[in-house]
């Protein structure tokens, strides 16, 4: 054949044609902005390994809510960084714990105009840095931990969250929290389950953001998933949905697009993906050196996550991406 019969390039000729046939687009309402609120600081503090992200005071965190809303972002995820930590993480369910105070303040500010979620875990609150309480051998005690998660869920619901987001990877946590919320009269409070959550080196900068160090060089491999596997992810999703998850999450996002696509194909509830701290930090670091185009990479990565099947994306780029989308 002397010339091609089939010419896919016809549809790529102009920007208008490309826009017309594009299959994936980003909207500010796709994003959830993670917000760190730290107790006992007078002014917001930068996080060295997360350029552009701050540990907020309650006041500055509440202002972030206004900024998010004005850009069309529809959700925030609150992480508390308490002043004091103990062996069972009791500040996590203290009525006046930092996360609860911040949630109340944000809710007062925005009414129902923004979805407020809270990360539900103990690692930010325990002095040993694990996501649950330890048994006499120093192992994370699954069933004792989920009892505490119920308390945290009720404290966050009382403070006014729309959804709690359990991230501790304890077996049965979603069911325990669902029952705990229902028994306390919070049947309308939802659960976004971190269902597919890997033991990942990509969480490095987050540990600085929440001042967490795991005792004795420990890790979370006994409860978070092994990144060599795929089968157990689908099992975790199935369990979480059967226990009452209203949404499920895959985390990290960028290195797990294969799983995200599989979960999106099989899940009957909306699927979220978390572009985590390490993913964000790598883009920032390379861009600072002038090695990559930050805006271009940011949008390309978020499009990839959406294209793989995420209906919601948690990302530290939420506000930057919302700005970039509205300016194109
Ligand atoms: C646990 C939690 C973690 C992240 C979100 N929730 C840390 C972990 O499981 O070790 C990581 C988020 C990120 O890296 O951006 N509370």
Coordinates of C-alpha atoms and ligand atoms in Angstrom, one line a residue:
X1 CA 0.0 0.0 0.0
X2 CA 1.5 3.3 -1.0
X3 CA -0.2 5.5 1.6
X4 CA -2.1 4.9 4.9
X5 CA -5.8 4.3 4.6
X6 CA -6.4 4.9 8.2
X7 CA -5.3 8.3 9.6
X8 CA -5.8 8.7 13.4
X9 CA -3.9 11.9 13.2
X10 CA -6.9 13.7 11.7
X11 CA -8.4 13.9 15.1
X12 CA -5.2 15.4 16.6
X13 CA -4.7 18.2 14.1
X14 CA -6.0 21.2 16.2
X15 CA -6.5 21.9 19.8
X16 CA -10.3 22.3 19.2
X17 CA -10.4 18.8 17.6
X18 CA -8.4 17.3 20.4
X19 CA -10.6 18.9 23.1
X20 CA -13.7 17.7 21.2
X21 CA -12.7 14.1 21.3
X22 CA -10.9 14.0 24.6
X23 CA -12.2 11.3 26.9
X24 CA -11.0 12.5 30.3
X25 CA -11.2 15.9 31.9
X26 CA -10.4 17.3 35.3
X27 CA -12.7 19.4 37.4
X28 CA -12.0 21.1 40.7
X29 CA -14.9 19.1 42.1
X30 CA -12.8 15.9 41.6
X31 CA -10.4 16.9 44.4
X32 CA -10.1 16.5 48.1
X33 CA -7.5 18.7 49.8
X34 CA -5.7 17.1 52.7
X35 CA -5.2 19.6 55.6
X36 CA -2.9 19.2 58.6
X37 CA -3.9 21.0 61.7
X38 CA -1.3 21.2 64.5
X39 CA -2.0 21.9 68.1
X40 CA 0.1 24.4 70.1
X41 CA 1.5 26.5 67.2
X42 CA 0.8 30.2 66.9
X43 CA 1.4 30.5 63.1
X44 CA 1.3 28.0 60.3
X45 CA 4.6 26.0 59.8
X46 CA 6.1 24.8 56.6
X47 CA 6.8 21.1 56.1
X48 CA 10.3 20.7 54.7
X49 CA 9.6 17.7 52.5
X50 CA 6.2 19.0 51.2
X51 CA 6.9 22.4 49.7
X52 CA 3.8 24.5 49.6
X53 CA 2.0 22.4 52.3
X54 CA 1.6 23.7 55.8
X55 CA 0.9 22.5 59.3
X56 CA -2.0 24.8 60.0
X57 CA -3.4 26.5 63.1
X58 CA -7.2 26.1 63.5
X59 CA -7.6 29.6 62.2
X60 CA -5.5 29.2 59.1
X61 CA -7.0 25.8 58.4
X62 CA -10.4 27.4 58.5
X63 CA -9.2 30.0 56.0
X64 CA -8.1 27.1 53.7
X65 CA -11.7 26.0 53.6
X66 CA -12.7 29.4 52.1
X67 CA -9.9 29.1 49.5
X68 CA -10.9 25.6 48.6
X69 CA -14.5 26.6 48.1
X70 CA -13.7 29.7 46.1
X71 CA -11.8 27.4 43.7
X72 CA -14.6 24.9 43.4
X73 CA -12.9 22.2 45.4
X74 CA -15.7 20.2 47.2
X75 CA -13.9 18.3 49.9
X76 CA -11.2 18.5 52.6
X77 CA -9.6 15.7 54.6
X78 CA -8.5 16.8 58.1
X79 CA -5.4 15.3 59.8
X80 CA -4.8 16.3 63.4
X81 CA -1.3 16.7 64.9
X82 CA -1.7 16.7 68.7
X83 CA 0.5 18.4 71.2
X84 CA 0.7 15.4 73.5
X85 CA 0.8 11.7 72.4
X86 CA 0.3 8.6 74.6
X87 CA 0.4 4.9 74.2
X88 CA -3.3 4.5 73.1
X89 CA -3.6 7.8 71.2
X90 CA -6.4 9.2 73.4
X91 CA -6.3 12.7 71.9
X92 CA -7.8 11.2 68.8
X93 CA -11.2 10.9 70.5
X94 CA -10.9 13.8 72.9
X95 CA -13.9 16.1 72.3
X96 CA -11.5 19.0 72.4
X97 CA -8.7 17.3 70.5
X98 CA -7.1 19.3 67.7
X99 CA -8.9 17.5 64.9
X100 CA -12.3 17.9 66.5
X101 CA -11.7 21.6 67.2
X102 CA -10.7 22.2 63.6
X103 CA -13.6 20.3 62.2
X104 CA -16.1 22.3 64.3
X105 CA -14.5 25.5 63.2
X106 CA -14.6 24.5 59.5
X107 CA -18.2 23.3 59.7
X108 CA -19.2 26.6 61.3
X109 CA -17.5 28.5 58.5
X110 CA -18.9 26.6 55.5
X111 CA -22.2 24.9 56.6
X112 CA -23.0 22.1 54.1
X113 CA -21.1 23.8 51.3
X114 CA -18.1 21.6 51.6
X115 CA -17.6 17.9 52.3
X116 CA -15.5 17.6 55.4
X117 CA -13.8 14.3 56.0
X118 CA -11.4 13.2 58.7
X119 CA -8.6 10.7 58.5
X120 CA -9.5 8.1 61.2
X121 CA -6.3 6.5 62.6
X122 CA -4.2 6.6 65.7
X123 CA -0.7 6.9 64.3
X124 CA -0.7 10.7 64.6
X125 CA -1.7 10.3 68.3
X126 CA 0.3 7.4 69.6
X127 CA 3.8 7.9 71.1
X128 CA 5.0 4.7 69.3
X129 CA 3.7 5.9 66.0
X130 CA 1.7 2.8 65.1
X131 CA -1.8 2.9 63.7
X132 CA -3.3 1.1 66.7
X133 CA -2.6 0.0 70.3
X134 CA 0.1 -2.5 71.1
X135 CA -0.3 -5.9 72.9
X136 CA 2.1 -7.2 75.5
X137 CA 4.5 -8.4 72.8
X138 CA 4.5 -5.0 71.0
X139 CA 2.3 -6.1 68.1
X140 CA -0.6 -4.0 67.0
X141 CA -3.7 -5.5 68.6
X142 CA -6.4 -5.5 65.9
X143 CA -9.6 -6.0 68.0
X144 CA -8.6 -3.6 70.8
X145 CA -7.7 -1.0 68.1
X146 CA -11.1 -1.1 66.3
X147 CA -12.9 -0.5 69.6
X148 CA -10.9 2.7 69.9
X149 CA -11.6 3.6 66.2
X150 CA -15.3 3.5 67.1
X151 CA -14.7 6.2 69.7
X152 CA -12.7 8.3 67.3
X153 CA -15.5 8.0 64.6
X154 CA -18.1 9.2 67.1
X155 CA -15.9 12.1 68.2
X156 CA -15.3 13.2 64.6
X157 CA -19.0 12.8 63.8
X158 CA -20.0 14.8 66.8
X159 CA -17.6 17.5 65.6
X160 CA -19.4 17.6 62.3
X161 CA -17.7 15.5 59.6
X162 CA -19.7 14.2 56.6
X163 CA -17.5 11.2 56.4
X164 CA -14.8 9.4 58.4
X165 CA -11.9 7.9 56.6
X166 CA -10.4 4.9 58.4
X167 CA -6.8 4.4 57.2
X168 CA -5.4 2.0 59.8
X169 CA -5.9 -1.3 57.8
X170 CA -7.3 -3.2 60.8
X171 CA -9.5 -6.1 59.9
X172 CA -13.2 -5.4 60.5
X173 CA -12.6 -1.7 61.1
X174 CA -15.3 -0.5 58.6
X175 CA -18.0 -2.7 60.2
X176 CA -17.0 -1.8 63.7
X177 CA -17.1 1.9 62.9
X178 CA -20.4 1.6 61.0
X179 CA -22.0 -0.1 64.0
X180 CA -20.5 2.4 66.4
X181 CA -21.8 5.4 64.4
X182 CA -25.3 3.9 64.0
X183 CA -25.6 3.1 67.7
X184 CA -24.6 6.7 68.5
X185 CA -27.3 8.1 66.1
X186 CA -24.9 9.0 63.3
X187 CA -26.5 6.9 60.6
X188 CA -26.0 9.7 58.1
X189 CA -22.2 10.0 58.7
X190 CA -20.5 8.1 55.8
X191 CA -17.3 6.0 55.6
X192 CA -14.6 6.5 53.0
X193 CA -12.6 3.4 53.5
X194 CA -8.9 3.3 52.7
X195 CA -9.4 -0.2 51.4
X196 CA -6.4 -0.8 49.2
X197 CA -3.5 0.7 51.2
X198 CA 0.0 -0.5 50.7
X199 CA 2.9 -0.4 53.1
X200 CA 4.7 2.2 51.0
X201 CA 7.9 4.3 51.0
X202 CA 5.8 7.0 49.3
X203 CA 4.4 8.0 52.7
X204 CA 7.8 9.4 53.8
X205 CA 7.1 13.1 53.7
X206 CA 3.7 12.6 55.4
X207 CA 5.5 11.3 58.6
X208 CA 7.2 14.7 58.8
X209 CA 3.8 16.5 58.2
X210 CA 2.3 14.7 61.2
X211 CA 5.4 14.4 63.4
X212 CA 5.3 10.7 63.4
X213 CA 8.2 8.3 63.9
X214 CA 7.6 4.6 64.2
X215 CA 9.3 3.3 67.3
X216 CA 12.5 1.2 66.9
X217 CA 12.7 1.6 63.2
X218 CA 9.5 -0.3 62.8
X219 CA 7.2 -0.4 59.8
X220 CA 3.5 -1.1 59.0
X221 CA 4.0 -4.3 57.0
X222 CA 2.0 -6.4 59.4
X223 CA -1.1 -4.5 58.6
X224 CA -0.7 -2.5 55.4
X225 CA -0.7 -4.5 52.1
X226 CA 2.3 -6.0 50.4
X227 CA 2.9 -4.2 47.2
X228 CA 3.9 -7.4 45.4
X229 CA 0.2 -8.5 45.5
X230 CA -3.0 -7.7 43.6
X231 CA -5.5 -10.4 44.8
X232 CA -5.8 -9.2 48.3
X233 CA -6.7 -5.7 47.2
X234 CA -9.9 -7.0 45.6
X235 CA -10.6 -8.9 48.8
X236 CA -10.2 -5.8 50.9
X237 CA -12.5 -3.9 48.7
X238 CA -15.2 -6.6 48.8
X239 CA -14.9 -6.8 52.6
X240 CA -15.1 -3.1 53.1
X241 CA -18.1 -2.7 50.9
X242 CA -19.9 -5.6 52.7
X243 CA -19.1 -3.9 56.0
X244 CA -20.7 -0.7 54.9
X245 CA -18.1 1.5 53.1
X246 CA -19.8 4.3 51.2
X247 CA -16.7 4.9 49.1
X248 CA -13.4 3.0 48.8
X249 CA -9.9 4.2 48.2
X250 CA -6.7 3.1 46.5
X251 CA -3.5 4.5 47.9
X252 CA -0.9 5.4 46.8
X253 CA -2.3 6.3 43.3
X254 CA 0.4 6.7 40.6
X255 CA 2.2 3.4 41.1
X256 CA -1.0 1.4 41.5
X257 CA -3.0 2.4 38.5
X258 CA -3.4 -1.3 37.5
X259 CA -5.2 -1.9 40.8
X260 CA -7.2 1.4 40.6
X261 CA -8.5 0.3 37.2
X262 CA -9.5 -3.2 38.5
X263 CA -11.2 -1.7 41.6
X264 CA -13.0 0.9 39.5
X265 CA -14.3 -1.9 37.2
X266 CA -15.6 -4.0 40.1
X267 CA -16.7 -1.6 42.8
X268 CA -20.3 -0.7 43.1
X269 CA -19.4 2.4 45.2
X270 CA -17.4 5.5 44.1
X271 CA -13.6 5.0 44.1
X272 CA -11.2 7.5 45.4
X273 CA -7.4 7.5 44.8
X274 CA -4.8 9.3 47.1
X275 CA -1.8 10.8 45.4
X276 CA 0.3 10.7 48.5
X277 CA 3.0 12.8 50.0
X278 CA 6.0 11.1 48.3
X279 CA 4.4 11.4 44.9
X280 CA 3.8 15.1 45.4
X281 CA 7.3 15.7 46.8
X282 CA 9.0 14.0 43.9
X283 CA 7.3 16.3 41.4
X284 CA 8.1 19.4 43.5
X285 CA 11.8 18.4 43.9
X286 CA 12.4 17.7 40.3
X287 CA 10.5 20.9 39.3
X288 CA 12.6 23.0 41.7
X289 CA 15.7 21.8 39.9
X290 CA 14.2 22.8 36.6
X291 CA 14.2 19.2 35.4
X292 CA 10.5 18.9 34.7
X293 CA 7.5 21.2 34.0
X294 CA 5.6 21.1 37.3
X295 CA 2.3 22.2 35.9
X296 CA 2.5 19.7 33.0
X297 CA 3.4 16.8 35.2
X298 CA 0.8 17.6 37.8
X299 CA -2.0 17.6 35.2
X300 CA -0.7 14.6 33.4
X301 CA -0.5 12.6 36.6
X302 CA -4.0 13.6 37.8
X303 CA -5.4 12.8 34.3
X304 CA -3.8 9.4 34.5
X305 CA -5.3 8.7 37.9
X306 CA -8.7 9.8 36.7
X307 CA -8.4 7.9 33.4
X308 CA -7.6 4.7 35.4
X309 CA -11.0 5.1 37.2
X310 CA -10.9 7.4 40.1
X311 CA -14.0 9.5 40.7
X312 CA -12.3 11.4 43.5
X313 CA -8.7 12.3 44.0
X314 CA -7.0 13.3 47.2
X315 CA -4.0 15.4 46.3
X316 CA -1.8 18.1 47.8
X317 CA -2.0 19.7 44.4
X318 CA -5.8 20.2 44.8
X319 CA -5.8 24.0 44.9
X320 CA -3.0 24.4 42.3
X321 CA -4.7 21.9 40.0
X322 CA -8.1 23.7 40.4
X323 CA -6.4 27.0 39.5
X324 CA -4.6 25.5 36.5
X325 CA -7.9 24.0 35.2
X326 CA -9.8 27.2 35.5
X327 CA -7.1 29.2 33.7
X328 CA -7.1 27.0 30.6
Ligands
LIG1 C1 -2.4 7.1 58.4 C2 -2.2 7.7 57.1 C3 -1.0 7.8 56.4 C4 -1.2 8.6 55.2 C5 -2.6 8.9 55.3 N1 -3.1 8.4 56.4 C6 0.4 7.3 56.7 C7 0.6 5.9 56.9 O1 -0.3 5.0 56.8 O2 1.8 5.5 57.1 C8 -0.2 8.9 54.2 C9 -0.6 10.1 53.3 C10 0.5 10.6 52.5 O3 1.7 10.0 52.5 O4 0.3 11.6 51.9 N2 -3.0 7.9 59.3

